[in-house]
Amino acid sequence: MSDMTIRVLIADDQEMVRAAFRMILDSQPDLQVVAEAADGATAVDQARRLRPEVCLLDIRMPELDGLEATRLLAGPGVQDPLNVLIATTFDLDEYVYSALRNGACGFLLKDGAPGLLTEAVRAAAAGNSLISPSVTVRLLAHMAPHRSRPAPSEVRPARAGSRGPGPVEPLTQRELDVVRLVARGRTNEELAAELYVTLSTVKTHLGNVQRKLAARNRVEIAAWAWENGLCTGGRD
């Protein structure tokens, strides 16, 4: 196995799903499935022992569900947390906020194209939670009007006029532009092109936004934008 190989653990209580994921991932030269688990408890044990670059977890599993397994592997207070991706179906989207609170770096739909799965795994391994624009926008837009529990970033004083707690420092107009585009699923390269700035400038803005929102990743930035009404219902 080369140093560039991304090792993946798959946890799902359905054998057919695990087999399909393994076939897709193992077909890629830079990805390798190193373990499978049919329940959350086994997944946590294997993940702690093998330390894979990415843990791909289902939500509904026996022994320990994927949300609790995520908290144990990547949640607040976990030393040297692992990268966890949640594989869900659209009717389980109410769990996405819990997954993010528990430390997941992203999520994808089980019925997505094989390319989405490989893209998601590579993104998680690289520490980039932007998985798929369509998935991010669909889930966040769908959930925002129905959310009843606070998101991970909602631990700050409220901002006057907002529909949720605001940042620890005011965001500049350009930072708000960046947040809106992140919520629409734009990549860093697309952000740079649309805002007519360099890639390094985009990364600087993103770093400032994450600090001000106390957001751990791009998904939390996007969630904050949808929760606070920075995005309208339409797609752009």
PDB file of N, CA and C in Angstrom, residues 99-155:
ATOM      1  N   ALA A  99     -25.389  14.686  13.491  1.00  0.00           N
ATOM      2  CA  ALA A  99     -24.116  14.173  12.988  1.00  0.00           C
ATOM      3  C   ALA A  99     -23.047  15.255  13.026  1.00  0.00           C
ATOM      4  N   LEU A 100     -23.395  16.472  12.619  1.00  0.00           N
ATOM      5  CA  LEU A 100     -22.428  17.565  12.632  1.00  0.00           C
ATOM      6  C   LEU A 100     -22.039  17.942  14.048  1.00  0.00           C
ATOM      7  N   ARG A 101     -23.004  17.979  14.940  1.00  0.00           N
ATOM      8  CA  ARG A 101     -22.702  18.266  16.349  1.00  0.00           C
ATOM      9  C   ARG A 101     -21.738  17.234  16.904  1.00  0.00           C
ATOM     10  N   ASN A 102     -21.886  15.999  16.454  1.00  0.00           N
ATOM     11  CA  ASN A 102     -21.057  14.917  16.985  1.00  0.00           C
ATOM     12  C   ASN A 102     -19.709  14.796  16.279  1.00  0.00           C
ATOM     13  N   GLY A 103     -19.425  15.695  15.344  1.00  0.00           N
ATOM     14  CA  GLY A 103     -18.095  15.734  14.758  1.00  0.00           C
ATOM     15  C   GLY A 103     -17.961  15.225  13.340  1.00  0.00           C
ATOM     16  N   ALA A 104     -19.062  14.847  12.687  1.00  0.00           N
ATOM     17  CA  ALA A 104     -18.956  14.383  11.301  1.00  0.00           C
ATOM     18  C   ALA A 104     -18.455  15.512  10.413  1.00  0.00           C
ATOM     19  N   CYS A 105     -17.622  15.177   9.454  1.00  0.00           N
ATOM     20  CA  CYS A 105     -17.094  16.197   8.558  1.00  0.00           C
ATOM     21  C   CYS A 105     -17.924  16.317   7.292  1.00  0.00           C
ATOM     22  N   GLY A 106     -18.933  15.474   7.131  1.00  0.00           N
ATOM     23  CA  GLY A 106     -19.780  15.585   5.963  1.00  0.00           C
ATOM     24  C   GLY A 106     -20.770  14.445   5.880  1.00  0.00           C
ATOM     25  N   PHE A 107     -21.571  14.467   4.826  1.00  0.00           N
ATOM     26  CA  PHE A 107     -22.579  13.432   4.651  1.00  0.00           C
ATOM     27  C   PHE A 107     -22.876  13.290   3.168  1.00  0.00           C
ATOM     28  N   LEU A 108     -23.391  12.142   2.803  1.00  0.00           N
ATOM     29  CA  LEU A 108     -23.767  11.894   1.416  1.00  0.00           C
ATOM     30  C   LEU A 108     -24.973  10.980   1.386  1.00  0.00           C
ATOM     31  N   LEU A 109     -25.640  10.988   0.256  1.00  0.00           N
ATOM     32  CA  LEU A 109     -26.814  10.150   0.078  1.00  0.00           C
ATOM     33  C   LEU A 109     -26.400   8.788  -0.445  1.00  0.00           C
ATOM     34  N   LYS A 110     -26.990   7.753   0.114  1.00  0.00           N
ATOM     35  CA  LYS A 110     -26.628   6.393  -0.289  1.00  0.00           C
ATOM     36  C   LYS A 110     -26.914   6.113  -1.755  1.00  0.00           C
ATOM     37  N   ASP A 111     -27.935   6.754  -2.293  1.00  0.00           N
ATOM     38  CA  ASP A 111     -28.308   6.460  -3.673  1.00  0.00           C
ATOM     39  C   ASP A 111     -27.620   7.389  -4.671  1.00  0.00           C
ATOM     40  N   GLY A 112     -26.584   8.084  -4.215  1.00  0.00           N
ATOM     41  CA  GLY A 112     -25.859   8.965  -5.117  1.00  0.00           C
ATOM     42  C   GLY A 112     -24.993   8.182  -6.091  1.00  0.00           C
ATOM     43  N   ALA A 113     -24.455   8.896  -7.049  1.00  0.00           N
ATOM     44  CA  ALA A 113     -23.595   8.271  -8.050  1.00  0.00           C
ATOM     45  C   ALA A 113     -22.299   7.795  -7.402  1.00  0.00           C
ATOM     46  N   PRO A 114     -21.684   6.740  -7.963  1.00  0.00           N
ATOM     47  CA  PRO A 114     -20.412   6.253  -7.406  1.00  0.00           C
ATOM     48  C   PRO A 114     -19.356   7.345  -7.295  1.00  0.00           C
ATOM     49  N   GLY A 115     -19.354   8.270  -8.248  1.00  0.00           N
ATOM     50  CA  GLY A 115     -18.385   9.348  -8.200  1.00  0.00           C
ATOM     51  C   GLY A 115     -18.537  10.213  -6.966  1.00  0.00           C
ATOM     52  N   LEU A 116     -19.774  10.340  -6.464  1.00  0.00           N
ATOM     53  CA  LEU A 116     -20.003  11.118  -5.256  1.00  0.00           C
ATOM     54  C   LEU A 116     -19.337  10.468  -4.054  1.00  0.00           C
ATOM     55  N   LEU A 117     -19.432   9.154  -3.971  1.00  0.00           N
ATOM     56  CA  LEU A 117     -18.823   8.437  -2.857  1.00  0.00           C
ATOM     57  C   LEU A 117     -17.312   8.622  -2.844  1.00  0.00           C
ATOM     58  N   THR A 118     -16.687   8.427  -3.983  1.00  0.00           N
ATOM     59  CA  THR A 118     -15.230   8.565  -4.031  1.00  0.00           C
ATOM     60  C   THR A 118     -14.814  10.007  -3.776  1.00  0.00           C
ATOM     61  N   GLU A 119     -15.594  10.961  -4.299  1.00  0.00           N
ATOM     62  CA  GLU A 119     -15.306  12.374  -4.055  1.00  0.00           C
ATOM     63  C   GLU A 119     -15.420  12.685  -2.569  1.00  0.00           C
ATOM     64  N   ALA A 120     -16.451  12.148  -1.923  1.00  0.00           N
ATOM     65  CA  ALA A 120     -16.672  12.413  -0.508  1.00  0.00           C
ATOM     66  C   ALA A 120     -15.538  11.870   0.349  1.00  0.00           C
ATOM     67  N   VAL A 121     -15.096  10.666   0.036  1.00  0.00           N
ATOM     68  CA  VAL A 121     -14.018  10.048   0.807  1.00  0.00           C
ATOM     69  C   VAL A 121     -12.728  10.841   0.649  1.00  0.00           C
ATOM     70  N   ARG A 122     -12.411  11.215  -0.566  1.00  0.00           N
ATOM     71  CA  ARG A 122     -11.181  11.989  -0.796  1.00  0.00           C
ATOM     72  C   ARG A 122     -11.255  13.343  -0.101  1.00  0.00           C
ATOM     73  N   ALA A 123     -12.432  13.971  -0.150  1.00  0.00           N
ATOM     74  CA  ALA A 123     -12.585  15.273   0.497  1.00  0.00           C
ATOM     75  C   ALA A 123     -12.401  15.154   2.000  1.00  0.00           C
ATOM     76  N   ALA A 124     -12.995  14.128   2.593  1.00  0.00           N
ATOM     77  CA  ALA A 124     -12.873  13.943   4.043  1.00  0.00           C
ATOM     78  C   ALA A 124     -11.431  13.679   4.440  1.00  0.00           C
ATOM     79  N   ALA A 125     -10.746  12.856   3.666  1.00  0.00           N
ATOM     80  CA  ALA A 125      -9.352  12.535   3.979  1.00  0.00           C
ATOM     81  C   ALA A 125      -8.468  13.770   3.898  1.00  0.00           C
ATOM     82  N   ALA A 126      -8.837  14.712   3.022  1.00  0.00           N
ATOM     83  CA  ALA A 126      -8.063  15.941   2.860  1.00  0.00           C
ATOM     84  C   ALA A 126      -8.481  17.023   3.844  1.00  0.00           C
ATOM     85  N   GLY A 127      -9.448  16.714   4.702  1.00  0.00           N
ATOM     86  CA  GLY A 127      -9.922  17.695   5.656  1.00  0.00           C
ATOM     87  C   GLY A 127     -10.859  18.723   5.059  1.00  0.00           C
ATOM     88  N   ASN A 128     -11.441  18.404   3.923  1.00  0.00           N
ATOM     89  CA  ASN A 128     -12.353  19.325   3.241  1.00  0.00           C
ATOM     90  C   ASN A 128     -13.753  18.744   3.282  1.00  0.00           C
ATOM     91  N   SER A 129     -14.677  19.425   3.936  1.00  0.00           N
ATOM     92  CA  SER A 129     -16.015  18.878   4.112  1.00  0.00           C
ATOM     93  C   SER A 129     -16.963  19.212   2.970  1.00  0.00           C
ATOM     94  N   LEU A 130     -16.504  19.928   1.953  1.00  0.00           N
ATOM     95  CA  LEU A 130     -17.347  20.162   0.791  1.00  0.00           C
ATOM     96  C   LEU A 130     -17.409  18.880  -0.023  1.00  0.00           C
ATOM     97  N   ILE A 131     -18.530  18.180   0.063  1.00  0.00           N
ATOM     98  CA  ILE A 131     -18.637  16.871  -0.555  1.00  0.00           C
ATOM     99  C   ILE A 131     -19.297  16.971  -1.919  1.00  0.00           C
ATOM    100  N   SER A 132     -20.479  17.490  -1.931  1.00  0.00           N
ATOM    101  CA  SER A 132     -21.206  17.615  -3.188  1.00  0.00           C
ATOM    102  C   SER A 132     -22.116  18.816  -3.092  1.00  0.00           C
ATOM    103  N   PRO A 133     -22.005  19.766  -3.995  1.00  0.00           N
ATOM    104  CA  PRO A 133     -22.882  20.935  -3.938  1.00  0.00           C
ATOM    105  C   PRO A 133     -24.351  20.566  -3.875  1.00  0.00           C
ATOM    106  N   SER A 134     -24.782  19.630  -4.698  1.00  0.00           N
ATOM    107  CA  SER A 134     -26.205  19.298  -4.742  1.00  0.00           C
ATOM    108  C   SER A 134     -26.667  18.691  -3.423  1.00  0.00           C
ATOM    109  N   VAL A 135     -25.854  17.822  -2.844  1.00  0.00           N
ATOM    110  CA  VAL A 135     -26.229  17.194  -1.578  1.00  0.00           C
ATOM    111  C   VAL A 135     -26.272  18.225  -0.464  1.00  0.00           C
ATOM    112  N   THR A 136     -25.240  19.045  -0.367  1.00  0.00           N
ATOM    113  CA  THR A 136     -25.186  20.054   0.687  1.00  0.00           C
ATOM    114  C   THR A 136     -26.372  20.998   0.604  1.00  0.00           C
ATOM    115  N   VAL A 137     -26.626  21.535  -0.574  1.00  0.00           N
ATOM    116  CA  VAL A 137     -27.707  22.496  -0.727  1.00  0.00           C
ATOM    117  C   VAL A 137     -29.061  21.850  -0.482  1.00  0.00           C
ATOM    118  N   ARG A 138     -29.303  20.668  -1.040  1.00  0.00           N
ATOM    119  CA  ARG A 138     -30.601  20.003  -0.865  1.00  0.00           C
ATOM    120  C   ARG A 138     -30.903  19.750   0.598  1.00  0.00           C
ATOM    121  N   LEU A 139     -29.930  19.178   1.308  1.00  0.00           N
ATOM    122  CA  LEU A 139     -30.172  18.823   2.700  1.00  0.00           C
ATOM    123  C   LEU A 139     -30.336  20.053   3.570  1.00  0.00           C
ATOM    124  N   LEU A 140     -29.450  21.023   3.430  1.00  0.00           N
ATOM    125  CA  LEU A 140     -29.521  22.200   4.274  1.00  0.00           C
ATOM    126  C   LEU A 140     -30.754  23.029   3.974  1.00  0.00           C
ATOM    127  N   ALA A 141     -31.105  23.170   2.710  1.00  0.00           N
ATOM    128  CA  ALA A 141     -32.291  23.939   2.351  1.00  0.00           C
ATOM    129  C   ALA A 141     -33.549  23.247   2.854  1.00  0.00           C
ATOM    130  N   HIS A 142     -33.564  21.907   2.788  1.00  0.00           N
ATOM    131  CA  HIS A 142     -34.721  21.149   3.239  1.00  0.00           C
ATOM    132  C   HIS A 142     -34.879  21.240   4.745  1.00  0.00           C
ATOM    133  N   MET A 143     -33.761  21.216   5.469  1.00  0.00           N
ATOM    134  CA  MET A 143     -33.816  21.151   6.924  1.00  0.00           C
ATOM    135  C   MET A 143     -34.022  22.500   7.574  1.00  0.00           C
ATOM    136  N   ALA A 144     -33.518  23.570   6.983  1.00  0.00           N
ATOM    137  CA  ALA A 144     -33.510  24.863   7.643  1.00  0.00           C
ATOM    138  C   ALA A 144     -34.885  25.296   8.170  1.00  0.00           C
ATOM    139  N   PRO A 145     -35.974  25.139   7.393  1.00  0.00           N
ATOM    140  CA  PRO A 145     -37.266  25.591   7.913  1.00  0.00           C
ATOM    141  C   PRO A 145     -37.822  24.701   9.016  1.00  0.00           C
ATOM    142  N   HIS A 146     -37.248  23.494   9.188  1.00  0.00           N
ATOM    143  CA  HIS A 146     -37.851  22.528  10.109  1.00  0.00           C
ATOM    144  C   HIS A 146     -36.983  22.246  11.332  1.00  0.00           C
ATOM    145  N   ARG A 147     -35.801  22.886  11.399  1.00  0.00           N
ATOM    146  CA  ARG A 147     -34.879  22.532  12.466  1.00  0.00           C
ATOM    147  C   ARG A 147     -35.434  22.974  13.813  1.00  0.00           C
ATOM    148  N   SER A 148     -35.307  22.122  14.817  1.00  0.00           N
ATOM    149  CA  SER A 148     -35.782  22.449  16.158  1.00  0.00           C
ATOM    150  C   SER A 148     -34.673  22.430  17.180  1.00  0.00           C
ATOM    151  N   ARG A 149     -33.470  22.012  16.778  1.00  0.00           N
ATOM    152  CA  ARG A 149     -32.364  21.940  17.725  1.00  0.00           C
ATOM    153  C   ARG A 149     -31.194  22.769  17.212  1.00  0.00           C
ATOM    154  N   PRO A 150     -30.361  23.302  18.124  1.00  0.00           N
ATOM    155  CA  PRO A 150     -29.258  24.148  17.689  1.00  0.00           C
ATOM    156  C   PRO A 150     -28.190  23.367  16.968  1.00  0.00           C
ATOM    157  N   ALA A 151     -27.553  24.028  16.019  1.00  0.00           N
ATOM    158  CA  ALA A 151     -26.434  23.447  15.302  1.00  0.00           C
ATOM    159  C   ALA A 151     -25.160  23.654  16.104  1.00  0.00           C
ATOM    160  N   PRO A 152     -24.051  23.004  15.713  1.00  0.00           N
ATOM    161  CA  PRO A 152     -22.826  23.097  16.489  1.00  0.00           C
ATOM    162  C   PRO A 152     -22.324  24.518  16.663  1.00  0.00           C
ATOM    163  N   SER A 153     -22.555  25.366  15.687  1.00  0.00           N
ATOM    164  CA  SER A 153     -22.025  26.723  15.763  1.00  0.00           C
ATOM    165  C   SER A 153     -22.864  27.629  16.656  1.00  0.00           C
ATOM    166  N   GLU A 154     -24.002  27.144  17.127  1.00  0.00           N
ATOM    167  CA  GLU A 154     -24.918  28.006  17.841  1.00  0.00           C
ATOM    168  C   GLU A 154     -24.611  28.034  19.338  1.00  0.00           C
ATOM    169  N   VAL A 155     -23.475  28.578  19.656  1.00  0.00           N
ATOM    170  CA  VAL A 155     -23.066  28.683  21.052  1.00  0.00           C
ATOM    171  C   VAL A 155     -22.556  30.096  21.306  1.00  0.00           C
TER     172      VAL A 155
END
